[in-house]
mmCIF file of C-alpha atoms in Angstrom:
data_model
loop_
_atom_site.group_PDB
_atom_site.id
_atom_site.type_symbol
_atom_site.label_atom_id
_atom_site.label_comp_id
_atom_site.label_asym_id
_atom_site.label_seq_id
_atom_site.Cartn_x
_atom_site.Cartn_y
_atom_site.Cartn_z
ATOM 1 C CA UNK A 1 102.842 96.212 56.695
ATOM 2 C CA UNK A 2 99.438 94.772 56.238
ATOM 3 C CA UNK A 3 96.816 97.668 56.304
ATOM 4 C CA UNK A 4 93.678 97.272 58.523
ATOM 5 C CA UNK A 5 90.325 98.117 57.243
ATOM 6 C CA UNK A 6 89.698 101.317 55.323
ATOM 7 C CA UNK A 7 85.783 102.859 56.492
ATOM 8 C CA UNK A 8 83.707 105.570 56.028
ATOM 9 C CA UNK A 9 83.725 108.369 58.962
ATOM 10 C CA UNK A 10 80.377 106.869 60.459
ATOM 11 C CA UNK A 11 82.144 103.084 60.560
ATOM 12 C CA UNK A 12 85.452 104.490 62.196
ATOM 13 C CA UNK A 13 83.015 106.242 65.248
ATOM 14 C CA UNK A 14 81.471 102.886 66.043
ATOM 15 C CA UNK A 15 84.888 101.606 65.804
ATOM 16 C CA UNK A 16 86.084 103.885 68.410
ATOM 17 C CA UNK A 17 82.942 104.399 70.712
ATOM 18 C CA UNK A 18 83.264 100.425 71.032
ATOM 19 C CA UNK A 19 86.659 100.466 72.108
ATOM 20 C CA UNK A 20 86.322 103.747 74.451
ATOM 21 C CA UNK A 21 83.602 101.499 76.587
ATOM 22 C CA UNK A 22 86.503 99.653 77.028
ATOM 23 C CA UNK A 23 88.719 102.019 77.945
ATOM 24 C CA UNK A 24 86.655 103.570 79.969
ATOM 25 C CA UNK A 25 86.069 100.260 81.963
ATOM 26 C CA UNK A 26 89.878 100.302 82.305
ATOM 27 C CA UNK A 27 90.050 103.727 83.935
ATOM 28 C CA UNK A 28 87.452 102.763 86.351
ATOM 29 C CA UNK A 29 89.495 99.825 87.195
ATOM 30 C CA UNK A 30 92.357 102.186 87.404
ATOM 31 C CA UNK A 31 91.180 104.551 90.154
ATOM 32 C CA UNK A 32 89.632 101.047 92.123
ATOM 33 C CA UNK A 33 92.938 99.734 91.825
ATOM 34 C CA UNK A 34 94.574 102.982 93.349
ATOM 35 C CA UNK A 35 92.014 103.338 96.062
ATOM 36 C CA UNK A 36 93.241 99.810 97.116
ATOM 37 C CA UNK A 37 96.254 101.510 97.594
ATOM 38 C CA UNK A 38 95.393 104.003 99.746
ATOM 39 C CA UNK A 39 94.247 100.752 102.065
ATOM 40 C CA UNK A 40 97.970 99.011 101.959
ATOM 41 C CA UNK A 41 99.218 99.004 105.373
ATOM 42 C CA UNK A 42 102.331 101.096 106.175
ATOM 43 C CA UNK A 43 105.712 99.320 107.063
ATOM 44 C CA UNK A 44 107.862 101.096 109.154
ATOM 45 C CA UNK A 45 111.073 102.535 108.224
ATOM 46 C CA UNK A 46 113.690 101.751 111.773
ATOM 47 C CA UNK A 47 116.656 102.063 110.125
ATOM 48 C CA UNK A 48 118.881 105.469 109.757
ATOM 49 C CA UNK A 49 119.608 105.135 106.231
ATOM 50 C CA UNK A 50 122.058 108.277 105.188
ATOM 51 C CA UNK A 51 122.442 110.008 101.687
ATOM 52 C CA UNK A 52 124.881 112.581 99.621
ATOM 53 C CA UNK A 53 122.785 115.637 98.719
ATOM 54 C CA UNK A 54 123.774 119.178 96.746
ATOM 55 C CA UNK A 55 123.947 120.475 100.597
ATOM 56 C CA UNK A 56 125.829 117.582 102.087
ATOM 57 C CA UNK A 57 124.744 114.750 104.271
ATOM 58 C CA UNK A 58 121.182 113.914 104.065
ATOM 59 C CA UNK A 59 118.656 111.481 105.990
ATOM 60 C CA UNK A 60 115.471 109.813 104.132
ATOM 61 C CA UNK A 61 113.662 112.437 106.601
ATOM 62 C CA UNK A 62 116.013 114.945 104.842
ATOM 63 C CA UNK A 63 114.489 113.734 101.410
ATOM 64 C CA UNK A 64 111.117 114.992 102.425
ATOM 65 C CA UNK A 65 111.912 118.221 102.323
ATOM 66 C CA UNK A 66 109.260 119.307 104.995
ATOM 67 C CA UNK A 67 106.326 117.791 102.695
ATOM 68 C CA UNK A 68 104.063 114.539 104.149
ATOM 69 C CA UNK A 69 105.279 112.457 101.375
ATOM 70 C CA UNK A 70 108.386 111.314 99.426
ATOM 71 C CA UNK A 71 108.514 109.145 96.165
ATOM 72 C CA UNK A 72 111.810 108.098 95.327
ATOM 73 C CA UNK A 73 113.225 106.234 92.095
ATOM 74 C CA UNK A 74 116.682 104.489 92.081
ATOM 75 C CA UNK A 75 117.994 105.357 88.482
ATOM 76 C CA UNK A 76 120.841 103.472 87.777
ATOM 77 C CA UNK A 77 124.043 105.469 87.731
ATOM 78 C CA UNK A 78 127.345 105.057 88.070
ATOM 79 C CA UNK A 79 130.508 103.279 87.274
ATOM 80 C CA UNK A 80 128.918 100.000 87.296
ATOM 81 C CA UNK A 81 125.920 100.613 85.384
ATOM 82 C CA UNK A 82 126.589 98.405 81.983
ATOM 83 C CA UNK A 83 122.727 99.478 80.565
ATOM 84 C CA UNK A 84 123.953 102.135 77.542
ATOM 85 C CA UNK A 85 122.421 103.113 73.760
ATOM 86 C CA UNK A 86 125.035 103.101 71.000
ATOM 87 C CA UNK A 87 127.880 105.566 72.279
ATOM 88 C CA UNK A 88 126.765 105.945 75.804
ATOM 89 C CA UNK A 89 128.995 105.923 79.266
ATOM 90 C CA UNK A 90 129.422 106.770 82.237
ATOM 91 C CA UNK A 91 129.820 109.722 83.413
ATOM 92 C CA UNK A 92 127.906 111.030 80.569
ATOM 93 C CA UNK A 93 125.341 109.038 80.364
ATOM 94 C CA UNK A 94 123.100 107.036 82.764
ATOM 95 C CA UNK A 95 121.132 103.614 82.466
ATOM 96 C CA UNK A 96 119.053 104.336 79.031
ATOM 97 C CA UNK A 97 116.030 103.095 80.564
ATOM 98 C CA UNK A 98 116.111 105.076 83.189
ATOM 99 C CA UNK A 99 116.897 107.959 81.478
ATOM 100 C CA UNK A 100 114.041 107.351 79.333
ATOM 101 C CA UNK A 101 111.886 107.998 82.373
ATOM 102 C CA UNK A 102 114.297 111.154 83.676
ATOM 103 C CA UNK A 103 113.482 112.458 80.488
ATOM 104 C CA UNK A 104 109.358 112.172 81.464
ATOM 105 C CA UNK A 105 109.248 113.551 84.721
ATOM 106 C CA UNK A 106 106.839 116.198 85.096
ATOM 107 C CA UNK A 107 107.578 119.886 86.441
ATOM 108 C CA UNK A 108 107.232 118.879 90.094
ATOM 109 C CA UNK A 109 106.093 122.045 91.423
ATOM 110 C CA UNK A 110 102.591 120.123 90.850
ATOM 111 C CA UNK A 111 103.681 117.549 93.057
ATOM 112 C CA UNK A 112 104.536 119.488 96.012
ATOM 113 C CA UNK A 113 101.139 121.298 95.957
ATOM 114 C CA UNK A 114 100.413 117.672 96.991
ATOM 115 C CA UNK A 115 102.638 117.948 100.289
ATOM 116 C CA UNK A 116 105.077 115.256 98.193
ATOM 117 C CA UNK A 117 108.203 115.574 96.838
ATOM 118 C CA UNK A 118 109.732 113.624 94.453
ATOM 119 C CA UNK A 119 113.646 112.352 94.398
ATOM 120 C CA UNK A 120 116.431 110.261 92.570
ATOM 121 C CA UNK A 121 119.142 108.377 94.069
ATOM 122 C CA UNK A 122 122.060 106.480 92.274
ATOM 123 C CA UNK A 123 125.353 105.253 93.575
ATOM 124 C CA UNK A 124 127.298 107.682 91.422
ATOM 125 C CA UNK A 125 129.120 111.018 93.076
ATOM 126 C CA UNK A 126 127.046 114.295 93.201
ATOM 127 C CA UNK A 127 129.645 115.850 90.727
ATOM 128 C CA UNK A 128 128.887 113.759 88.334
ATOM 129 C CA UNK A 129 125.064 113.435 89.172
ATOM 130 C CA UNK A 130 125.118 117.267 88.783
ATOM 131 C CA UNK A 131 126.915 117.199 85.359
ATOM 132 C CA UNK A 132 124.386 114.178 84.291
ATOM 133 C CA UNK A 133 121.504 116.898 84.844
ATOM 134 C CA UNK A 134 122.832 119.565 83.298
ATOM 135 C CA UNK A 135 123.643 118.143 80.824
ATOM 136 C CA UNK A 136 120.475 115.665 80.212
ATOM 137 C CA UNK A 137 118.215 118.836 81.276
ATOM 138 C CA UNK A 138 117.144 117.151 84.564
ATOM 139 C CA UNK A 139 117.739 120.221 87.166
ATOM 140 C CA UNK A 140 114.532 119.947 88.547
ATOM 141 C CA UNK A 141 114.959 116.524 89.966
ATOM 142 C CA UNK A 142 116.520 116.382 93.443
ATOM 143 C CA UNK A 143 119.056 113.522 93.149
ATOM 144 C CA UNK A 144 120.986 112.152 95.798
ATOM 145 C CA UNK A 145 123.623 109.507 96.326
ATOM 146 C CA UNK A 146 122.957 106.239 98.054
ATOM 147 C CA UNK A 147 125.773 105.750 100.445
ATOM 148 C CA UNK A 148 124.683 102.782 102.812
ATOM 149 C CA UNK A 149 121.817 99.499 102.458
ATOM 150 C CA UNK A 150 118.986 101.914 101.046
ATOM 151 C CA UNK A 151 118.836 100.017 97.766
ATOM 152 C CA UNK A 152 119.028 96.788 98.903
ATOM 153 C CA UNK A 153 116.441 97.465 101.566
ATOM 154 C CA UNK A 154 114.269 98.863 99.377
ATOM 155 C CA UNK A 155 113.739 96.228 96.254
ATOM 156 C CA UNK A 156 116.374 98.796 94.214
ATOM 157 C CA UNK A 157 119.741 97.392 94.329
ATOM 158 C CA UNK A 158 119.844 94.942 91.042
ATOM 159 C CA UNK A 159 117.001 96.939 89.641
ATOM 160 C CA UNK A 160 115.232 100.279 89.038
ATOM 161 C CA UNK A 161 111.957 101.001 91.102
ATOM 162 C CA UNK A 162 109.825 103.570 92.513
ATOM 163 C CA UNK A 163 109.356 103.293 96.475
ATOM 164 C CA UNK A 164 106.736 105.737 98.107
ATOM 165 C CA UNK A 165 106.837 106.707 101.556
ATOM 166 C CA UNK A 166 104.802 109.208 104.008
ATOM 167 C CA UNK A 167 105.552 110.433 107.725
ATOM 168 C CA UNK A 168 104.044 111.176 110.542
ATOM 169 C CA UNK A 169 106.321 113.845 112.559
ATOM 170 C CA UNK A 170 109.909 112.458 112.275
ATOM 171 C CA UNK A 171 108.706 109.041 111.581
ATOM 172 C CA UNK A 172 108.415 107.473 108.199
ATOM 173 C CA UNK A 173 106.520 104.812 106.509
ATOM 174 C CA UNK A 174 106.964 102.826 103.426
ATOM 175 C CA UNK A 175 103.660 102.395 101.747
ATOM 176 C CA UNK A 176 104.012 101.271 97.823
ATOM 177 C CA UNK A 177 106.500 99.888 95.523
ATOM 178 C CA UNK A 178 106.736 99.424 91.938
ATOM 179 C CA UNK A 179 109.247 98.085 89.296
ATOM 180 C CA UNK A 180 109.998 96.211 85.987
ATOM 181 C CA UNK A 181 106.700 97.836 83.854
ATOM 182 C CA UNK A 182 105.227 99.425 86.240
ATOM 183 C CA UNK A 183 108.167 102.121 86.193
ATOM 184 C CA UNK A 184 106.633 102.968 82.366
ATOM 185 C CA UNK A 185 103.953 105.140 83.358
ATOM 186 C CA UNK A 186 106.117 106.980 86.053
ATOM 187 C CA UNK A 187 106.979 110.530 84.745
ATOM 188 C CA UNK A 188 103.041 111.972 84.993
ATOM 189 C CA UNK A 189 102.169 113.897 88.277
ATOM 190 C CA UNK A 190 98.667 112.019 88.351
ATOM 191 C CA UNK A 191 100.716 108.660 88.020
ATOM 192 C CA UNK A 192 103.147 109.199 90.655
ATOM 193 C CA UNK A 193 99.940 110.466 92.819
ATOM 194 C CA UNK A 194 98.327 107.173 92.128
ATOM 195 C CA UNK A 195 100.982 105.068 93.872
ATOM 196 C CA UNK A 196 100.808 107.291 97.146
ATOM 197 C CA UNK A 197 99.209 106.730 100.191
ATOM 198 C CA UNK A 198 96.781 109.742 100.102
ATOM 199 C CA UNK A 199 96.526 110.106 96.573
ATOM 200 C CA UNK A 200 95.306 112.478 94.131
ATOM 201 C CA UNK A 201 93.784 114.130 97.482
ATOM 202 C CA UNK A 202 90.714 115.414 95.566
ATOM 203 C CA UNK A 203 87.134 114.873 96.460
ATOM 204 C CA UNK A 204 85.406 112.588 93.686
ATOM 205 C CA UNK A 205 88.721 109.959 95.209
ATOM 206 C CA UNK A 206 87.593 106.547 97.247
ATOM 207 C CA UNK A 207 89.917 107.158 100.374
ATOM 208 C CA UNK A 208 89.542 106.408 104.083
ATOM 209 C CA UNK A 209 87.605 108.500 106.194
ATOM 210 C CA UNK A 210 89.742 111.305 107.519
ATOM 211 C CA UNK A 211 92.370 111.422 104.421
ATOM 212 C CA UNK A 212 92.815 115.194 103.113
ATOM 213 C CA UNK A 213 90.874 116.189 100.192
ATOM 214 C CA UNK A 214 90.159 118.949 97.800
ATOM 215 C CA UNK A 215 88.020 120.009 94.990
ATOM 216 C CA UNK A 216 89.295 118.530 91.979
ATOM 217 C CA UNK A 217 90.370 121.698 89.131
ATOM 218 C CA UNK A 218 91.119 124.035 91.545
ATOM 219 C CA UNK A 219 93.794 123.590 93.166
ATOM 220 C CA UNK A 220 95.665 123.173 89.678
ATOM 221 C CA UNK A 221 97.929 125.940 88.817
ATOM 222 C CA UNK A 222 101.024 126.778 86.254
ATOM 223 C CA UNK A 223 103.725 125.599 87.679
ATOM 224 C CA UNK A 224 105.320 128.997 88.134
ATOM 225 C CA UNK A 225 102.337 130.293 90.344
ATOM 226 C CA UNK A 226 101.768 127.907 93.180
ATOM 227 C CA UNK A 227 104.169 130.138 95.482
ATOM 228 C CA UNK A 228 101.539 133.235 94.231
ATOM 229 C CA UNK A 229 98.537 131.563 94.720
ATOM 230 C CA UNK A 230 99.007 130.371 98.563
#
């Protein structure tokens, strides 16, 4: 490969204070961007859509579980899927792009100290979903099995994507989607905050009057000491 330009320390700084105004300017339009989410309007979710859980049966309301707000990614899984690296298949292995974000997903304890839960659905059987993340070291994910329209319904059933939701009592609300590259950055807890409805939740955030919010800092914790701290 051709090498770029070889500098002294003092010619690399300018290099890189130049091109953090830039990034900078791109974080900034970052957090605008996600405060024009927290604006979307919320479409209503009227149909009963049912899943396979650990437990047995499950609604979306199930998916919640008990928290204000649910993100959920379709990973593809299954017989069907066709999307393998070198030796994979099914059962043992999923989608490789997908797994490539399974394999990102934050500890979500940090999630639920945001009232929001995070799940995966696929069209493949919970035995082998639970063998999948064992094996693939994805226990922490709930992961549930689409049994009716909810892919379809929801922009997921040729494709991978990220829905959010939020309810209010037993009703629930579809408020963001994402796909195709937008699916990259999933796997962060700040990211998946970004594409809620209320957000990070913290103070220094542009959100509608009314929406919850807390200092920024402290409500972070390990992820073995939320329980503790509250």
């Amino acid at each position: 490969m051709e090498m770029p330009p070889i500098v002294s320390p003092q010619e690399w700084e300018a290099a890189r204070e130049e091109l953090l105004t830039k990034e900078k300017e791109l974080t900034r339009a970052r957090d605008a961007l996600a405060a024009e989410r927290r604006r979307m309007p919320w479409m209503a979710v009227e149909k009963d859509y049912g899943f396979e859980g650990p437990g047995g049966d499950a609604s979306l309301l199930d998916l919640f579980d008990g928290r204000r707000q649910l993100i959920v990614y379709r990973f593809f899984y299954g017989p069907e899927v066709t999307s393998y690296a070198g030796d994979g298949a099914y059962p043992d292995r999923g989608c490789v792009g997908c797994s490539f974000v399974g394999d990102q997903v934050a500890h979500p304890a940090h999630l639920t100290a945001r009232d929001t839960t995070l799940a995966f659905v696929s069209r493949a059987p919970q035995a082998e979903i639970q063998g999948l993340k064992e094996r693939m070291g994805w226990e922490a994910i709930p992961w549930y099995t689409i049994t009716d329209d909810f892919d379809a319904d929801f922009g997921v059933r040729e494709w991978h994507g990220t829905n959010a939701f939020i309810r209010d009592g037993d009703s629930v609300y579809r408020t963001y989607f994402i796909d195709s590259r937008g699916d990259e950055a999933m796997g962060s807890t700040w990211n998946y905050l970004d594409i809620t409805a209320l957000g990070r939740q913290e103070e220094w955030e542009d959100s509608p009057e009314g929406y919850p919010q807390t200092a920024p800092y402290r409500w972070w914790n390990y992820h073995d000491a939320y329980e503790s701290a509250s």
